[in-house]
CSV table of C-alpha atoms and ligand atoms in Angstrom, one decimal:
chain,number,residue,atom,x,y,z
A,624,MET,CA,6.3,36.7,-97.0
A,625,THR,CA,4.7,39.7,-94.9
A,626,ARG,CA,1.8,40.8,-97.1
A,627,ARG,CA,2.0,44.4,-97.9
A,628,THR,CA,-0.8,45.8,-96.0
A,629,ASP,CA,0.8,44.2,-92.9
A,630,ILE,CA,3.5,46.9,-93.2
A,631,ASP,CA,3.0,49.6,-90.9
A,632,VAL,CA,4.3,53.3,-91.9
A,633,ARG,CA,3.9,55.6,-89.3
A,634,PRO,CA,6.2,58.3,-87.1
A,635,ILE,CA,8.6,56.5,-85.1
A,636,THR,CA,9.1,56.9,-81.4
A,637,GLU,CA,12.5,58.0,-79.6
A,638,ALA,CA,13.1,54.2,-78.5
A,639,GLU,CA,12.9,53.1,-82.3
A,640,PHE,CA,15.6,55.7,-83.4
A,641,PRO,CA,18.6,53.2,-82.7
A,642,ASP,CA,17.1,50.7,-85.1
A,643,TRP,CA,15.4,53.4,-87.6
A,644,ASN,CA,19.0,54.6,-88.0
A,645,ARG,CA,20.4,50.9,-88.6
A,646,ALA,CA,17.7,50.6,-91.4
A,647,LEU,CA,19.1,54.2,-92.5
A,648,ASN,CA,22.3,52.8,-92.6
A,649,THR,CA,21.7,49.9,-94.4
A,650,GLY,CA,19.8,51.6,-97.0
A,651,PHE,CA,22.5,54.0,-98.1
A,652,LEU,CA,24.7,51.1,-98.4
A,653,GLN,CA,26.9,52.0,-95.1
A,654,PRO,CA,28.0,49.6,-92.5
A,655,PRO,CA,24.4,49.1,-90.3
A,656,ALA,CA,26.0,49.4,-87.0
A,657,VAL,CA,25.8,53.0,-85.9
A,658,GLY,CA,28.2,53.8,-83.0
A,659,ALA,CA,27.2,55.8,-79.9
A,660,GLU,CA,28.6,58.8,-80.7
A,661,GLN,CA,26.8,59.2,-84.0
A,662,LEU,CA,23.8,58.0,-82.7
A,663,GLU,CA,24.1,61.0,-80.0
A,664,ALA,CA,24.9,63.5,-82.7
A,665,ARG,CA,21.8,62.1,-85.0
A,666,ARG,CA,19.7,62.3,-82.1
A,667,LEU,CA,19.8,66.4,-82.3
A,668,GLN,CA,17.9,65.6,-85.7
A,669,PHE,CA,15.1,63.9,-84.1
A,670,VAL,CA,11.9,65.9,-84.2
A,671,PRO,CA,8.8,64.1,-83.3
A,672,GLY,CA,6.4,63.2,-86.1
A,673,ARG,CA,8.8,64.0,-88.7
A,674,LEU,CA,10.8,60.9,-88.5
A,675,LEU,CA,8.7,58.0,-90.5
A,676,GLY,CA,9.3,54.2,-90.6
A,677,ALA,CA,8.1,51.5,-92.2
A,678,PHE,CA,7.9,48.2,-89.9
A,679,ASP,CA,7.8,44.7,-90.7
A,680,GLY,CA,6.8,43.2,-87.5
A,681,ASP,CA,9.2,45.0,-85.3
A,682,ARG,CA,12.1,45.5,-87.5
A,683,CYS,CA,12.5,48.9,-89.5
A,684,VAL,CA,12.7,48.3,-93.2
A,685,ALA,CA,12.3,51.7,-94.7
A,686,THR,CA,13.5,55.3,-93.2
A,687,PHE,CA,12.2,59.0,-94.3
A,688,ARG,CA,12.8,62.5,-92.4
A,689,SER,CA,11.9,65.8,-92.8
A,690,PHE,CA,12.6,69.0,-91.1
A,691,ASP,CA,11.3,72.8,-91.5
A,692,GLN,CA,13.5,74.6,-93.8
A,693,GLU,CA,13.2,78.4,-95.6
A,694,VAL,CA,14.3,78.2,-99.3
A,695,THR,CA,14.9,81.5,-100.8
A,696,ALA,CA,12.5,82.6,-103.4
A,697,VAL,CA,14.0,84.9,-106.5
A,698,GLY,CA,14.2,88.2,-104.9
A,699,GLY,CA,15.1,87.1,-101.8
A,700,ALA,CA,11.9,86.2,-99.9
A,701,PRO,CA,12.3,83.3,-97.3
A,702,VAL,CA,9.6,80.4,-98.4
A,703,ARG,CA,8.7,77.9,-95.7
A,704,ALA,CA,9.3,74.5,-97.1
A,705,ASP,CA,9.2,70.8,-96.0
A,706,ALA,CA,12.7,69.6,-96.4
A,707,ILE,CA,13.1,65.8,-97.1
A,708,SER,CA,16.0,63.6,-96.3
A,709,ASN,CA,17.1,60.3,-94.9
A,710,VAL,CA,15.1,58.2,-97.6
A,711,THR,CA,15.5,54.8,-97.8
A,712,VAL,CA,14.0,51.5,-98.2
A,713,THR,CA,15.8,48.1,-97.1
A,714,ALA,CA,16.5,46.0,-100.6
A,715,THR,CA,14.3,43.3,-99.1
A,716,HIS,CA,11.3,45.6,-99.3
A,717,ARG,CA,11.8,47.8,-102.4
A,718,ARG,CA,9.3,48.3,-104.9
A,719,ARG,CA,6.2,47.5,-102.6
A,720,GLY,CA,5.0,51.5,-102.6
A,721,LEU,CA,6.9,52.1,-99.1
A,722,LEU,CA,8.5,55.0,-100.4
A,723,THR,CA,4.9,56.0,-102.0
A,724,ARG,CA,3.4,55.6,-98.8
A,725,MET,CA,5.8,57.8,-96.5
A,726,MET,CA,5.7,60.5,-99.4
A,727,ALA,CA,1.9,60.4,-99.3
A,728,GLN,CA,1.9,61.1,-95.3
A,729,ASP,CA,4.8,63.3,-95.4
A,730,LEU,CA,3.5,65.8,-98.1
A,731,ALA,CA,-0.1,65.8,-96.8
A,732,ALA,CA,1.3,66.9,-93.5
A,733,ALA,CA,3.4,69.9,-94.8
A,734,LYS,CA,0.3,70.6,-96.7
A,735,GLU,CA,-1.6,70.7,-93.5
A,736,ARG,CA,0.8,72.9,-91.7
A,737,GLY,CA,0.9,75.3,-94.6
A,738,ASP,CA,4.1,74.8,-96.0
A,739,VAL,CA,4.7,76.6,-99.2
A,740,VAL,CA,7.0,73.8,-101.0
A,741,ALA,CA,8.9,70.5,-100.2
A,742,THR,CA,12.5,70.4,-101.1
A,743,LEU,CA,15.0,67.8,-101.6
A,744,ILE,CA,18.4,66.5,-103.0
A,745,ALA,CA,17.8,63.4,-105.1
A,746,ALA,CA,19.8,60.4,-105.2
A,747,GLU,CA,18.8,59.6,-108.5
A,748,TYR,CA,16.8,61.7,-111.1
A,749,PRO,CA,13.8,59.0,-111.7
A,750,ILE,CA,12.6,59.0,-108.3
A,751,TYR,CA,10.8,61.8,-107.2
A,752,GLY,CA,9.5,63.3,-110.5
A,753,ARG,CA,5.9,61.1,-110.0
A,754,TYR,CA,5.4,63.0,-106.6
A,755,GLY,CA,4.9,66.3,-108.0
A,756,PHE,CA,9.0,67.5,-107.6
A,757,GLY,CA,11.1,69.0,-110.3
A,758,PRO,CA,14.6,69.8,-110.7
A,759,ALA,CA,15.1,73.7,-109.8
A,760,THR,CA,18.9,74.0,-109.6
A,761,THR,CA,22.0,72.5,-110.9
A,762,MET,CA,25.2,71.8,-109.3
A,763,THR,CA,28.5,72.1,-111.1
A,764,GLU,CA,32.0,70.9,-110.1
A,765,TRP,CA,35.1,72.2,-111.6
A,766,THR,CA,38.8,70.9,-111.4
A,767,VAL,CA,41.2,73.5,-112.1
A,768,ASP,CA,44.6,72.9,-114.2
A,769,VAL,CA,46.4,75.6,-111.4
A,770,PRO,CA,49.7,76.0,-113.8
A,771,ARG,CA,47.5,76.5,-116.8
A,772,ALA,CA,45.1,79.1,-115.1
A,773,GLY,CA,47.4,82.0,-115.8
A,774,LEU,CA,46.9,83.6,-112.4
A,775,ASP,CA,49.9,85.5,-111.0
A,776,PRO,CA,50.9,83.2,-107.9
A,777,ARG,CA,53.2,86.0,-106.9
A,778,ARG,CA,50.2,88.2,-106.1
A,779,PRO,CA,47.6,86.1,-104.5
A,780,VAL,CA,47.1,89.1,-101.7
A,781,PRO,CA,43.8,90.9,-102.5
A,782,GLU,CA,44.5,94.3,-104.2
A,783,ASP,CA,41.4,95.7,-103.0
A,784,GLY,CA,42.9,96.0,-99.4
A,785,GLY,CA,41.2,93.2,-98.1
A,786,ARG,CA,43.0,90.1,-96.7
A,787,ILE,CA,42.9,86.5,-96.2
A,788,ASP,CA,43.4,84.6,-93.1
A,789,LEU,CA,43.5,81.1,-91.7
A,790,VAL,CA,41.0,80.3,-89.0
A,791,ASP,CA,39.9,77.4,-86.8
A,792,GLY,CA,36.9,75.6,-86.4
A,793,GLU,CA,35.7,77.9,-83.5
A,794,ASP,CA,35.8,80.9,-85.4
A,795,VAL,CA,34.1,79.2,-88.3
A,796,ARG,CA,31.2,78.6,-86.0
A,797,LYS,CA,31.2,82.1,-84.8
A,798,LEU,CA,31.8,83.9,-88.3
A,799,GLY,CA,30.0,81.1,-90.5
A,800,PRO,CA,26.2,81.4,-89.4
A,801,GLU,CA,26.1,85.4,-90.1
A,802,LEU,CA,27.9,85.1,-93.3
A,803,HIS,CA,25.4,82.2,-94.6
A,804,GLU,CA,22.3,84.1,-93.5
A,805,ARG,CA,23.5,87.0,-95.6
A,806,LEU,CA,24.3,84.8,-98.7
A,807,ARG,CA,21.1,82.9,-98.4
A,808,ARG,CA,18.8,86.0,-98.4
A,809,ALA,CA,20.6,87.1,-101.4
A,810,GLN,CA,20.5,83.6,-103.5
A,811,PRO,CA,17.4,82.5,-104.8
A,812,GLY,CA,17.6,78.3,-104.3
A,813,ALA,CA,19.5,78.5,-100.8
A,814,VAL,CA,18.2,77.0,-97.8
A,815,SER,CA,18.5,78.1,-94.0
A,816,ARG,CA,20.9,76.0,-92.0
A,817,VAL,CA,21.1,74.9,-88.3
A,818,ASP,CA,23.8,75.0,-85.8
A,819,LEU,CA,24.3,71.5,-86.5
A,820,TRP,CA,25.6,72.3,-90.1
A,821,TRP,CA,28.4,74.1,-88.7
A,822,GLN,CA,28.9,71.4,-86.1
A,823,ALA,CA,29.3,68.7,-88.0
A,824,ARG,CA,31.6,70.7,-90.5
A,825,THR,CA,33.8,71.6,-87.7
A,826,GLY,CA,34.4,68.7,-85.9
A,827,VAL,CA,32.1,69.1,-83.0
A,828,VAL,CA,29.7,66.4,-83.7
A,829,ASN,CA,30.0,63.6,-86.1
A,830,LEU,CA,27.2,62.3,-88.0
A,831,SER,CA,28.5,60.1,-90.8
A,832,GLY,CA,30.7,58.1,-88.5
A,833,ALA,CA,33.6,58.5,-90.8
A,834,ARG,CA,37.0,59.5,-88.9
A,835,TRP,CA,37.3,63.4,-88.5
A,836,THR,CA,40.4,65.1,-89.8
A,837,GLU,CA,40.5,68.7,-89.7
A,838,PRO,CA,40.5,70.9,-92.8
A,839,CYS,CA,42.0,74.3,-93.5
A,840,TYR,CA,39.7,77.4,-93.1
A,841,ALA,CA,40.6,80.4,-94.9
A,842,VAL,CA,38.6,83.6,-94.2
A,843,TYR,CA,38.1,87.0,-96.7
A,844,ARG,CA,37.9,90.0,-95.0
A,845,SER,CA,37.2,93.5,-96.9
A,846,ALA,CA,39.1,96.7,-96.2
A,847,ASP,CA,36.7,97.6,-93.9
A,848,GLY,CA,37.4,94.4,-91.8
A,849,GLU,CA,33.9,93.0,-92.3
A,850,VAL,CA,33.9,89.3,-93.0
A,851,GLU,CA,32.5,88.5,-96.6
A,852,GLY,CA,34.0,84.8,-97.2
A,853,LEU,CA,35.0,81.5,-96.1
A,854,ALA,CA,36.1,78.4,-97.5
A,855,SER,CA,37.2,75.3,-96.0
A,856,TYR,CA,39.4,73.0,-97.9
A,857,ARG,CA,41.9,69.9,-97.8
A,858,THR,CA,44.8,69.1,-99.4
A,859,ASP,CA,46.2,65.6,-100.3
A,860,ASP,CA,50.0,64.4,-100.2
A,861,HIS,CA,50.7,63.3,-103.9
A,862,TRP,CA,54.0,63.8,-105.4
A,863,GLY,CA,55.5,62.8,-108.8
A,864,ASP,CA,58.1,60.2,-109.5
A,865,ALA,CA,60.5,63.2,-110.0
A,866,LYS,CA,60.0,64.6,-106.5
A,867,GLN,CA,57.6,67.4,-108.1
A,868,PRO,CA,54.7,68.3,-105.7
A,869,LEU,CA,51.4,67.3,-107.4
A,870,ASN,CA,48.9,68.2,-104.5
A,871,THR,CA,45.1,68.6,-105.0
A,872,ALA,CA,43.3,71.1,-102.8
A,873,THR,CA,39.8,70.2,-102.6
A,874,VAL,CA,37.0,72.3,-101.5
A,875,ASP,CA,34.5,71.5,-99.0
A,876,TRP,CA,32.4,74.6,-99.2
A,877,LEU,CA,33.1,78.3,-100.1
A,878,GLU,CA,30.9,80.9,-99.4
A,879,ALA,CA,31.3,84.6,-100.8
A,880,VAL,CA,28.8,87.4,-100.4
A,881,THR,CA,30.5,89.8,-102.6
A,882,PRO,CA,32.7,89.5,-106.0
A,883,ALA,CA,35.8,90.6,-104.3
A,884,ALA,CA,35.5,87.6,-101.7
A,885,GLU,CA,34.8,85.3,-104.3
A,886,ARG,CA,37.8,86.2,-106.4
A,887,ALA,CA,40.3,86.7,-103.6
A,888,LEU,CA,39.3,83.1,-102.0
A,889,TRP,CA,39.7,81.6,-105.5
A,890,HIS,CA,43.1,83.2,-106.4
A,891,TYR,CA,44.4,82.2,-102.6
A,892,LEU,CA,43.2,78.7,-103.6
A,893,CYS,CA,45.1,78.5,-106.9
A,894,SER,CA,48.3,80.4,-105.4
A,895,ILE,CA,49.1,77.7,-102.6
A,896,ASP,CA,52.7,76.4,-103.1
A,897,TRP,CA,52.4,72.9,-104.1
A,898,VAL,CA,49.0,72.7,-105.3
A,899,GLN,CA,48.5,71.8,-108.9
A,900,THR,CA,44.9,70.8,-108.9
A,901,VAL,CA,41.7,72.8,-107.3
A,902,LYS,CA,38.7,70.9,-107.0
A,903,SER,CA,35.8,73.6,-106.6
A,904,GLY,CA,33.3,71.3,-104.8
A,905,TRP,CA,29.5,71.8,-105.4
A,906,ARG,CA,29.3,75.4,-107.2
A,907,SER,CA,26.9,77.3,-108.8
A,908,PRO,CA,26.4,76.5,-112.5
A,909,ASP,CA,27.2,80.2,-113.3
A,910,ASP,CA,30.0,81.0,-110.8
A,911,LEU,CA,32.5,83.1,-111.5
A,912,LEU,CA,35.1,80.7,-111.1
A,913,PRO,CA,36.5,79.7,-114.6
A,914,ASP,CA,36.0,83.3,-115.7
A,915,LEU,CA,38.0,84.6,-112.9
A,916,LEU,CA,41.1,82.8,-114.7
A,917,PRO,CA,42.9,84.4,-117.5
A,918,ASP,CA,42.7,81.0,-119.3
A,919,PRO,CA,39.2,79.7,-118.4
A,920,ARG,CA,39.7,76.2,-120.1
A,921,ALA,CA,42.1,75.4,-117.3
A,922,ALA,CA,38.8,74.8,-115.4
A,923,ARG,CA,37.5,71.9,-116.5
A,924,ILE,CA,33.7,70.9,-115.9
A,925,THR,CA,33.8,67.4,-113.8
A,926,THR,CA,30.4,67.1,-112.4
A,927,GLN,CA,27.0,68.8,-113.3
A,928,ALA,CA,23.8,67.5,-112.4
A,929,ASP,CA,20.1,68.6,-110.8
A,930,TRP,CA,20.5,69.6,-107.2
A,931,LEU,CA,17.7,71.1,-105.5
A,932,TRP,CA,14.3,69.5,-106.3
A,933,VAL,CA,11.3,71.2,-105.3
A,934,ARG,CA,7.5,70.3,-105.3
A,935,VAL,CA,5.3,73.1,-105.1
A,936,LEU,CA,2.7,72.9,-102.3
A,937,ASP,CA,0.6,75.9,-102.7
A,938,VAL,CA,0.8,77.6,-105.9
A,939,VAL,CA,-0.7,80.9,-105.0
A,940,ARG,CA,2.0,81.4,-102.2
A,941,ALA,CA,5.0,80.5,-104.1
A,942,LEU,CA,4.1,82.4,-107.2
A,943,GLU,CA,3.4,85.6,-104.9
A,944,ALA,CA,6.4,85.3,-102.9
A,945,ARG,CA,8.7,85.7,-105.4
A,946,ALA,CA,10.0,88.7,-107.4
A,947,TYR,CA,9.5,89.6,-111.0
A,948,GLU,CA,11.9,92.2,-113.4
A,949,GLY,CA,9.2,92.6,-115.8
A,950,GLN,CA,5.7,93.3,-116.3
A,951,GLY,CA,2.7,90.8,-117.7
A,952,SER,CA,0.1,88.6,-116.9
A,953,LEU,CA,-0.4,84.9,-117.6
A,954,VAL,CA,-3.0,81.9,-117.2
A,955,LEU,CA,-1.2,78.7,-116.0
A,956,GLU,CA,-3.1,75.3,-115.8
A,957,VAL,CA,-1.0,73.4,-113.4
A,958,VAL,CA,-1.6,69.4,-113.6
A,959,ASP,CA,-1.1,67.7,-110.7
A,960,ARG,CA,-1.3,63.8,-110.9
A,961,TRP,CA,-0.3,63.3,-107.5
A,962,GLY,CA,-1.8,63.2,-104.0
A,963,SER,CA,-5.3,62.9,-103.1
A,964,PRO,CA,-7.6,65.6,-104.1
A,965,ARG,CA,-8.1,68.3,-102.0
A,966,SER,CA,-9.3,71.8,-102.2
A,967,SER,CA,-6.6,73.6,-104.2
A,968,GLY,CA,-8.8,76.9,-104.2
A,969,ALA,CA,-8.9,76.6,-108.0
A,970,GLU,CA,-11.6,75.7,-110.5
A,971,SER,CA,-10.2,72.4,-112.0
A,972,GLY,CA,-8.3,70.5,-109.3
A,973,GLY,CA,-6.1,68.0,-109.3
A,974,GLY,CA,-3.7,66.4,-107.0
A,975,LEU,CA,-2.5,68.6,-104.1
A,976,THR,CA,-2.2,71.6,-105.9
A,977,GLY,CA,-3.6,71.4,-109.2
A,978,GLY,CA,-5.7,73.8,-111.0
A,979,ARG,CA,-5.7,77.0,-113.4
A,980,TRP,CA,-4.4,80.5,-111.7
A,981,ARG,CA,-4.0,83.8,-113.0
A,982,LEU,CA,-0.6,85.7,-112.4
A,983,GLU,CA,-0.3,89.3,-112.6
A,984,ALA,CA,3.3,90.2,-112.3
A,985,GLY,CA,5.6,93.4,-112.2
A,986,PRO,CA,8.2,94.8,-110.5
A,987,ASP,CA,5.7,96.2,-107.8
A,988,GLY,CA,4.8,92.8,-106.7
A,989,ALA,CA,2.4,89.9,-107.9
A,990,SER,CA,-0.9,88.6,-107.5
A,991,CYS,CA,-2.3,85.0,-108.4
A,992,ALA,CA,-5.8,84.0,-108.2
A,993,PRO,CA,-8.0,81.0,-109.3
A,994,THR,CA,-9.7,81.6,-112.5
A,995,THR,CA,-11.9,80.1,-115.1
A,996,GLU,CA,-10.7,82.0,-118.0
A,997,SER,CA,-8.7,79.7,-120.7
A,998,ALA,CA,-5.2,78.8,-120.1
A,999,ASP,CA,-2.0,80.3,-121.7
A,1000,LEU,CA,-0.1,77.3,-120.5
A,1001,VAL,CA,-0.7,74.0,-119.4
A,1002,LEU,CA,1.9,72.3,-117.3
A,1003,ASP,CA,3.0,69.8,-114.7
A,1004,VAL,CA,3.7,70.8,-111.2
A,1005,GLY,CA,7.0,69.5,-111.4
A,1006,GLU,CA,7.8,71.7,-114.3
A,1007,LEU,CA,6.1,74.7,-112.3
A,1008,ALA,CA,9.2,73.7,-109.8
A,1009,SER,CA,11.6,74.3,-112.5
A,1010,LEU,CA,10.4,77.6,-113.5
A,1011,TRP,CA,9.8,79.3,-110.2
A,1012,LEU,CA,13.2,79.4,-109.1
A,1013,GLY,CA,13.8,81.2,-112.6
A,1014,ASP,CA,16.5,78.4,-114.2
A,1015,ALA,CA,14.3,77.0,-116.5
A,1016,SER,CA,13.2,78.1,-120.2
A,1017,ALA,CA,9.7,77.5,-121.1
A,1018,VAL,CA,10.3,78.0,-124.2
A,1019,ARG,CA,12.9,75.0,-123.9
A,1020,LEU,CA,10.0,73.0,-122.0
A,1021,ALA,CA,7.7,73.8,-124.5
A,1022,ALA,CA,10.4,72.5,-127.2
A,1023,LEU,CA,10.8,69.2,-125.1
A,1024,GLY,CA,6.7,68.7,-125.0
A,1025,ARG,CA,6.6,69.5,-121.3
A,1026,VAL,CA,5.1,72.5,-121.4
A,1027,ARG,CA,1.9,73.0,-123.6
A,1028,GLU,CA,1.1,76.7,-125.5
A,1029,GLU,CA,-2.5,77.1,-125.2
A,1030,ARG,CA,-1.8,80.7,-126.6
A,1031,ALA,CA,0.9,81.3,-129.3
A,1032,GLY,CA,3.7,83.1,-127.7
A,1033,ALA,CA,2.6,82.2,-124.0
A,1034,ALA,CA,6.0,80.3,-123.3
A,1035,ARG,CA,8.0,83.6,-124.1
A,1036,VAL,CA,5.9,85.7,-121.9
A,1037,ALA,CA,6.6,83.0,-119.4
A,1038,ASP,CA,10.4,83.4,-119.6
A,1039,ALA,CA,10.2,87.4,-119.5
A,1040,LEU,CA,8.3,86.8,-116.3
A,1041,LEU,CA,10.0,83.9,-114.6
A,1042,ARG,CA,13.6,83.7,-115.7
A,1043,THR,CA,16.4,85.4,-113.8
A,1044,SER,CA,19.6,87.0,-115.0
A,1045,ARG,CA,21.8,84.9,-112.1
A,1046,ARG,CA,21.0,81.1,-111.9
A,1047,PRO,CA,19.6,79.9,-108.6
A,1048,TRP,CA,21.9,78.1,-106.5
A,1049,CYS,CA,21.5,75.8,-103.5
A,1050,PRO,CA,25.4,75.6,-101.4
A,1051,ASP,CA,23.7,72.7,-99.4
A,1052,MET,CA,23.5,68.9,-99.4
A,1053,PHE,CA,20.7,67.7,-97.0
B,1958,ACO,C1,15.8,62.7,-100.4
B,1958,ACO,C2,16.7,61.5,-100.3
B,1958,ACO,O1,17.0,60.7,-99.4
B,1958,ACO,S1,17.5,60.9,-101.7
B,1958,ACO,C3,18.0,59.2,-101.1
B,1958,ACO,C4,16.8,58.1,-101.9
B,1958,ACO,N1,17.3,56.7,-101.5
B,1958,ACO,C5,18.1,55.7,-102.2
B,1958,ACO,O2,18.6,56.3,-103.3
B,1958,ACO,C6,18.4,54.7,-101.5
B,1958,ACO,C7,18.4,53.5,-102.4
B,1958,ACO,N2,17.0,53.3,-103.0
B,1958,ACO,C8,16.1,52.9,-102.0
B,1958,ACO,O3,16.1,53.0,-100.7
B,1958,ACO,C9,14.7,52.6,-102.6
B,1958,ACO,O4,14.7,52.1,-103.8
B,1958,ACO,C10,13.6,54.2,-103.0
B,1958,ACO,C11,13.5,54.6,-101.6
B,1958,ACO,C12,14.8,55.1,-103.7
B,1958,ACO,C13,12.4,53.5,-103.6
B,1958,ACO,O5,11.4,53.0,-102.7
B,1958,ACO,P1,10.4,51.7,-103.0
B,1958,ACO,O6,9.6,51.5,-101.7
B,1958,ACO,O7,11.2,50.5,-103.5
B,1958,ACO,O8,9.5,52.9,-104.0
B,1958,ACO,P2,8.4,52.7,-104.5
B,1958,ACO,O9,8.0,51.0,-104.2
B,1958,ACO,O10,7.2,53.1,-103.6
B,1958,ACO,O11,8.5,53.2,-105.7
B,1958,ACO,C14,7.3,53.9,-106.4
B,1958,ACO,C15,7.5,53.8,-107.8
B,1958,ACO,O12,8.4,54.7,-108.1
B,1958,ACO,C16,9.7,53.8,-108.8
B,1958,ACO,N3,11.2,53.9,-108.4
B,1958,ACO,C17,11.3,53.9,-107.2
B,1958,ACO,N4,12.6,53.8,-107.1
B,1958,ACO,C18,13.3,54.2,-108.1
B,1958,ACO,C19,14.2,54.2,-108.7
B,1958,ACO,N5,15.4,54.4,-107.7
B,1958,ACO,N6,14.5,54.3,-110.0
B,1958,ACO,C20,13.5,54.5,-110.6
B,1958,ACO,N7,12.1,54.4,-110.3
B,1958,ACO,C21,12.3,54.2,-108.8
B,1958,ACO,C22,9.0,52.4,-108.5
B,1958,ACO,O13,9.5,51.5,-110.1
B,1958,ACO,C23,7.7,52.7,-108.5
B,1958,ACO,O14,7.2,53.2,-109.8
B,1958,ACO,P3,5.4,52.3,-110.4
B,1958,ACO,O15,4.7,52.9,-109.3
B,1958,ACO,O16,5.5,52.9,-111.8
B,1958,ACO,O17,5.9,50.7,-110.2
């Protein structure tokens, strides 16, 4: 057997890209062979230096890809992120520290570049906490029992002067990017998208190798003719024994920048003849959907789980980038157990970002600076990520023993400063 130290972890060359993809498919339990069309599509994601591989001899046995991204902070500021994806270690080489080695290389490079956070969508909950990531947004999927919902199917047409039309993929590629830019600049936790996202969702490129079938696309335009919402959905062909239609409409994605667009698109989806069930796709946990229905119990939660994980790489820039509705100050001791100790700028270091910081925040802005004052709250860098996007409660984390109050009432102060009225949401899987 090859010794651990014989396995080389390094950026791959373009020539190694086919083998790297074979390892990627194998790790994700897909058929190993990657077709030519698929390979060409995936080449569009090749950024020199950002695809890591582990090589046992000349065989690729682990994959890791990162790319530049922006994630929206509370208040709407775009924050530089190192987005991580395509993480696999071949079953023959698991639990020998290969992921840890790839992660160490990537996060060190991201910190060096000046990225403020790293982001990922975790396949399994226990993998990434050890590297300082924390769950920062939640995803909820509802299944709507349409006949119980109580919406008037005779009046799916928006009553606000707006209208819904079906469009084709070309229209989606024209209208979608601008709509998403509007959405993500207003939605904490949302991330930037590259054109490839729209090309893959409209059948221009095929990244997965699965057979492409065209979905339906619905657009909502306001009374002024402005595009405020888009949805992609698919319908099945299921009929009951007594020749009654029992069809399901499954939403691939739905983006709305106004409540009117959101209401109109859901009403439309729940009013399509034959459709008895609507599956919402991955939504924000405080999506309007259930409460848009006269009977909200018609919308059952069928999936709810952690979604975007964040790893803070720069405490000062992360905390100064976001907005605060309340006014106050807080001394945070951030414990970072992972990564080679570096100068984080704070008095007591540790890992990539550990230290003690004084946050002064208010509606007019925030400042965050290293301090020697005693801490109000002690927390792991992963818990900081959960608090940063406004979703987690410091009071709750203190009850769980994951945040320690050094000053009585400090967790309440943290909640008053950091929590938000609407929950963060990341619409994307990446
Ligand atoms: C962002 C994304 O791409 S998410 C997709 C992640 N990929 C997958 O889930 C595909 C299937 N799984 C795999 O390929 C591998 O098991 C990986 C990538 C998750 C882990 O790779 P490995 O090289 O085995 O991890 P590594 O040996 O570095 O493990 C480091 C530590 O994490 C732990 N760990 C790793 N994976 C898991 C897991 N799935 N569940 C629990 N603990 C885990 C290890 O036990 C080890 O702990 P220890 O230091 O206390 O002994």
